[in-house]
Structure formats: structure tokens, C-alpha cells
Tab-separated table of C-alpha atoms in Angstrom:
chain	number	residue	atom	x	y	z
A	1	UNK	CA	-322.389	11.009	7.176
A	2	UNK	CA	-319.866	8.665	7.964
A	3	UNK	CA	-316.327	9.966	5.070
A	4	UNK	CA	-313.177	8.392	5.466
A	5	UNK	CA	-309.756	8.895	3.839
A	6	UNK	CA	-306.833	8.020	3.200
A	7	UNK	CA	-303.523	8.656	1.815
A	8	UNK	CA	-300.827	6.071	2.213
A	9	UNK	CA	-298.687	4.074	-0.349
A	10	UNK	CA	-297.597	0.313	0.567
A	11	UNK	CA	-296.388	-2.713	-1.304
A	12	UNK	CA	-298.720	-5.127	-2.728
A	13	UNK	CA	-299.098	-8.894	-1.744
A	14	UNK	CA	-301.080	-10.341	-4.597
A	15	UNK	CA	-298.658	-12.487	-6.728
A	16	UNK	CA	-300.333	-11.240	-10.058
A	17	UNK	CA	-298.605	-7.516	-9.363
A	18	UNK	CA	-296.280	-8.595	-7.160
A	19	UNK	CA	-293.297	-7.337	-9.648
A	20	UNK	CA	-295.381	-3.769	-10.447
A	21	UNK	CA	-295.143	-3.749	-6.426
A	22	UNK	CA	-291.604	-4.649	-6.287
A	23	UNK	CA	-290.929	-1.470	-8.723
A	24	UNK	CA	-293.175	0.477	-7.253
A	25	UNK	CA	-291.783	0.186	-3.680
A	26	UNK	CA	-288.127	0.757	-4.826
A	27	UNK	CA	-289.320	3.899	-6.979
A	28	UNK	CA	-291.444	5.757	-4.247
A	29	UNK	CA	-289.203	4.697	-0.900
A	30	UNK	CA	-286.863	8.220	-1.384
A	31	UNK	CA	-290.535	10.030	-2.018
A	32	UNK	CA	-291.867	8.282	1.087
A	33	UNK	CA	-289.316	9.924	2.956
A	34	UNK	CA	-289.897	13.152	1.962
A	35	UNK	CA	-293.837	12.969	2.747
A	36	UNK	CA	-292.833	12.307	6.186
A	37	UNK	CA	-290.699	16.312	6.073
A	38	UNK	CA	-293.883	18.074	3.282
A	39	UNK	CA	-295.358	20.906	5.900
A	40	UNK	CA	-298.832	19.613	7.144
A	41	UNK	CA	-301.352	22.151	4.750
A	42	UNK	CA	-304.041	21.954	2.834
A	43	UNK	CA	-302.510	23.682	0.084
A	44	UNK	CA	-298.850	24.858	-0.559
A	45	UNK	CA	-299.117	28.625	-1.221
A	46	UNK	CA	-294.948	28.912	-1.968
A	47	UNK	CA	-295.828	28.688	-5.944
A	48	UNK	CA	-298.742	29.486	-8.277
A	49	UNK	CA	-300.705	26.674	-9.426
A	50	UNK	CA	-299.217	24.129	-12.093
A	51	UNK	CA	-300.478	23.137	-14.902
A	52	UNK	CA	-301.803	19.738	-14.875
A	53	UNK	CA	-303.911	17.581	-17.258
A	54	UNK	CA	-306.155	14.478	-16.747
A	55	UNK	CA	-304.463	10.902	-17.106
A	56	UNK	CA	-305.738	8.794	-19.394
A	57	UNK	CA	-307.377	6.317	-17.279
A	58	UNK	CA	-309.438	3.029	-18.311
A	59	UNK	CA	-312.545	3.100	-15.501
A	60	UNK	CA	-313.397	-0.031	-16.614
A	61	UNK	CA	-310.135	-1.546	-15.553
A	62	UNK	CA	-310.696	0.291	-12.179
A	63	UNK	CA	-313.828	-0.697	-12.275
A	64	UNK	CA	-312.896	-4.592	-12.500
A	65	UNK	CA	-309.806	-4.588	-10.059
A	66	UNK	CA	-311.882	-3.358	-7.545
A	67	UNK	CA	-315.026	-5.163	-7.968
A	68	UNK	CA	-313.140	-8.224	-8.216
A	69	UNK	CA	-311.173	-7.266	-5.344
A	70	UNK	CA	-314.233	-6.756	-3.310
A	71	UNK	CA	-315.839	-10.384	-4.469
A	72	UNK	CA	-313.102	-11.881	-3.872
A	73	UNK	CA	-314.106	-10.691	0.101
A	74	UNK	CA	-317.158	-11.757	-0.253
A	75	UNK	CA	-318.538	-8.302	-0.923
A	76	UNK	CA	-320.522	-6.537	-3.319
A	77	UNK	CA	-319.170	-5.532	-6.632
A	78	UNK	CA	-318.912	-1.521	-7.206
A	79	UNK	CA	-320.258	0.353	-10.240
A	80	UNK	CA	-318.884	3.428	-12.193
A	81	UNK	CA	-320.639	6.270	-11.266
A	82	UNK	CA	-320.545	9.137	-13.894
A	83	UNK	CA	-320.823	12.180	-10.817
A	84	UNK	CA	-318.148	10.453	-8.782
A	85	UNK	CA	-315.805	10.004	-12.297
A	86	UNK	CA	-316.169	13.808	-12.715
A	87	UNK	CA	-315.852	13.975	-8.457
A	88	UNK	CA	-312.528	11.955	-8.266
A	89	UNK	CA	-310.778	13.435	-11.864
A	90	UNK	CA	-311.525	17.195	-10.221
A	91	UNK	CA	-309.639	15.939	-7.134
A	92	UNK	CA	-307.315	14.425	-8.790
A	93	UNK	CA	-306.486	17.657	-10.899
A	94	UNK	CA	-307.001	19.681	-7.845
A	95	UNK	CA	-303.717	17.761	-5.978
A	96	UNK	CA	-301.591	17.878	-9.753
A	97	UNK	CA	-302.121	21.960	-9.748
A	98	UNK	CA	-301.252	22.437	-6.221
A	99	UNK	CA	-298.242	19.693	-6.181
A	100	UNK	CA	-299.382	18.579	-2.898
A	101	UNK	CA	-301.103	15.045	-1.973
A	102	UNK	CA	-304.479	16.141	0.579
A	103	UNK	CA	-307.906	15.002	0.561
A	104	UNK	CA	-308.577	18.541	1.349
A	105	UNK	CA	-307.058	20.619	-1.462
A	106	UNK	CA	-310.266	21.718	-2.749
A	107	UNK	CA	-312.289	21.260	0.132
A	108	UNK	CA	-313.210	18.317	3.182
A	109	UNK	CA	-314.701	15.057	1.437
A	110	UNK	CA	-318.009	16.153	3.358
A	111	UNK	CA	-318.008	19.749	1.575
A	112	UNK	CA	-317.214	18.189	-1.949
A	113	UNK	CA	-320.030	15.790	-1.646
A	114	UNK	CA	-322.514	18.368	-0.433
A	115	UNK	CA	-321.968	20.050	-3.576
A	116	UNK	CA	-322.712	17.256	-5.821
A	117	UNK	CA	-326.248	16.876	-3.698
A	118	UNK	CA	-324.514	13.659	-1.550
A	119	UNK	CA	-324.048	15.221	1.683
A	120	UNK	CA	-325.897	12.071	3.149
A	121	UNK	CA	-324.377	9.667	1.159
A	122	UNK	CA	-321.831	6.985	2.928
A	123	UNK	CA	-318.235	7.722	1.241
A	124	UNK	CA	-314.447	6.398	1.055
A	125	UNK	CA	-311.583	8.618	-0.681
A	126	UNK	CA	-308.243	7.111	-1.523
A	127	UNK	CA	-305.713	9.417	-2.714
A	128	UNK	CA	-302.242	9.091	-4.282
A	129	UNK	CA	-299.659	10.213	-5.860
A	130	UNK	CA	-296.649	8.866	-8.012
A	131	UNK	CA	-298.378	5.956	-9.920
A	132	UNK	CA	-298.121	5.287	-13.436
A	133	UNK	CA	-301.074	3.145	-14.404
A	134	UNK	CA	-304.465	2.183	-12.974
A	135	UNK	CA	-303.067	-1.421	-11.897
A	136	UNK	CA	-299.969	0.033	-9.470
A	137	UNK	CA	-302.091	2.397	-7.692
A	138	UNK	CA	-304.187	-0.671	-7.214
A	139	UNK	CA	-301.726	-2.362	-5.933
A	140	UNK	CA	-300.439	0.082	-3.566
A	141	UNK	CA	-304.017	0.791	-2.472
A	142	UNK	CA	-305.073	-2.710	-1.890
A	143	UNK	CA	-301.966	-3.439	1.197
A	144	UNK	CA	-302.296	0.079	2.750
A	145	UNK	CA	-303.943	-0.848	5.444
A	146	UNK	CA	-306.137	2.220	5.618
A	147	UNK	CA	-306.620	2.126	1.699
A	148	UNK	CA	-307.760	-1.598	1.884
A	149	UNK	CA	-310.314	-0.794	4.765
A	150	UNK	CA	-312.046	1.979	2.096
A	151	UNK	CA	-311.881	-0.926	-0.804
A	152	UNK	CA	-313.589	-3.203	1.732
A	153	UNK	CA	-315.962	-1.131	3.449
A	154	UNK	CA	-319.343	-3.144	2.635
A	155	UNK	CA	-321.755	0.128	2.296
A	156	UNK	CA	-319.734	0.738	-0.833
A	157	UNK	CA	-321.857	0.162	-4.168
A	158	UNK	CA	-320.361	3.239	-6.977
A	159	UNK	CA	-317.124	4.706	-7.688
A	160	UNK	CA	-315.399	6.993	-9.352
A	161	UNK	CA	-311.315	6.988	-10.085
A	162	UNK	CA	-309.478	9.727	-11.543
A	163	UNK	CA	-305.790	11.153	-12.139
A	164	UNK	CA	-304.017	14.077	-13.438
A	165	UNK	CA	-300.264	14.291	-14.692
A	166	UNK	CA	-298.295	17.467	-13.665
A	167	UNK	CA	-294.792	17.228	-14.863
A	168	UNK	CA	-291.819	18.956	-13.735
A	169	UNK	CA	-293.574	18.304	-9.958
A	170	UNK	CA	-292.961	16.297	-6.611
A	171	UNK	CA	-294.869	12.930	-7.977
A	172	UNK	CA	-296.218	13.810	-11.403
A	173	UNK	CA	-299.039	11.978	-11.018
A	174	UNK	CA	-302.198	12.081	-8.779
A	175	UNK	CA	-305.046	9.698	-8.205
A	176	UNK	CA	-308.239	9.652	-6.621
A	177	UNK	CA	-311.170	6.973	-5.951
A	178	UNK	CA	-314.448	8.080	-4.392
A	179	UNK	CA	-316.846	5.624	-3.329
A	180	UNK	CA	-320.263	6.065	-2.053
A	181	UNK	CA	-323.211	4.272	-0.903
């Protein structure tokens, strides 16, 4: 099974969010910093969990950024996927309570899948934190070089995005996509 991930934030290129990039690169550059000094666990056991609750987030407008995204590549659209929804909000949640940004917070990609009976499947994860709305984490995702290379990855055909807020922590918001063959 071939899972990749990744975890980076980056500026975005395309002139339609070029200004949502602009504000997003001047509000995350101090937390950039301070991801390069966060310890290098799974999960921060120095406080109990914190509450979080799912973001409100359109999946349609995911849904269209991405497949359009992907077209405009010369690639195959991507569908929303009702397993992978439920798959990338529980992520998503998982990072908010633990107030740490890891694809491995609940368990490896590979583990997660297994559990939703798609060990075999072919599958991206893009993870995030600090975004506001669907469209900047877009945007932030679609220049990270290792981000872009899971939007792009051809085997891709469903998805599912999801994001919790957790105020009062590092980023107070988390994000996951999942995509799958």
C-alpha cells in the first residue's frame, strides 16, 4: 500500500487567493518558527486532552477546489467519499484534542485505513493546522511542495476533508484531507 503524508504550510501562487495567501503567510510565519522547536512525538503527553469540536466545513467547496485543481493538471476529478469525511474529521479532531499537528496522533495512515477495511487502498493525507476556511488551507496546500504532490497524485479518485477548532491552543484549528484510490 503505497500512504503518503504530509504536513507543511506554504504561500499560494494562484492570483485568485493570492491576498488569503498574503495573510496567511504573515499570520503563520511566528507559528512556523515554533514548529521547527515542537518536540518530535506522536502525541504531547504534558496536558490532558482539549476539548475540541468539528469546523464547519463546506465538502463541496473542498470538493470543487480540488477537483478543479486536479483538471486543471489534466487529471481526474476527486469525489466525496462519506468513510473518508468521517476518516479525515476524526483526524482532524484527533490533532485539535492533543494540540499537536501529526499524521500519527491516532495511529499511522496505514493502521487508520486498515480499520475502515482500506488497508489496500492507494492513499494521500494532508494535514494542517492554523487555517480559517476551506479556501486558505487550499491555498497553503496547493504550493507546499509535498502537499501539491498528494493533490496531484493521479491514483487519486475520493476524498474526504475535515477540521476541528480547539481554542485557547497552539493553532486553533486543524485540517485533514484523505484521499484514496
Amino acid at each position: 500500500m503505497k500512504t503518503i503524508a504530509r504536513e507543511k504550510r506554504a504561500s499560494c501562487r494562484d492570483e485568485a487567493t493570492r491576498p488569503v495567501a498574503i495573510l496567511v503567510a504573515s499570520a503563520f510565519a511566528a507559528a512556523l518558527a515554533g514548529c521547527a522547536l515542537a518536540p518530535k512525538t506522536t502525541q504531547q503527553a504534558a496536558h490532558p486532552p482539549i476539548a475540541a469540536k468539528p469546523l464547519d466545513v463546506d465538502p463541496a467547496t473542498a470538493e470543487r477546489l480540488i477537483s478543479s485543481y486536479r483538471m486543471a493538471h489534466g487529471l481526474t476529478p476527486v469525489r466525496l467519499d462519506p468513510r473518508l469525511q468521517a476518516f479525515a474529521r476524526d483526524q482532524a479532531e484527533a490533532m485539535a484534542r492533543a494540540d499537536h499537528l501529526s499524521h500519527e496522533i491516532a495511529a499511522p495512515l496505514a493502521a487508520r485505513l486498515a480499520k475502515i477495511n482500506l488497508a489496500k487502498a492507494t492513499a494521500v493525507e494532508n494535514v494542517s493546522a492554523g487555517y480559517a476556511t476551506t479556501p486558505a488551507v487550499f491555498a497553503g496546500w496547493c504550493h507546499s511542495p509535498g502537499h501539491d504532490a498528494n493533490l496531484r497524485d493521479p491514483a487519486m479518485r475520493r476524498m474526504g476533508i475535515g477540521a476541528a477548532e480547539a481554542p485557547g491552543t497552539r493553532y486553533r484549528t486543524y485540517w485533514a484531507l484523505v484521499m484514496t484510490d
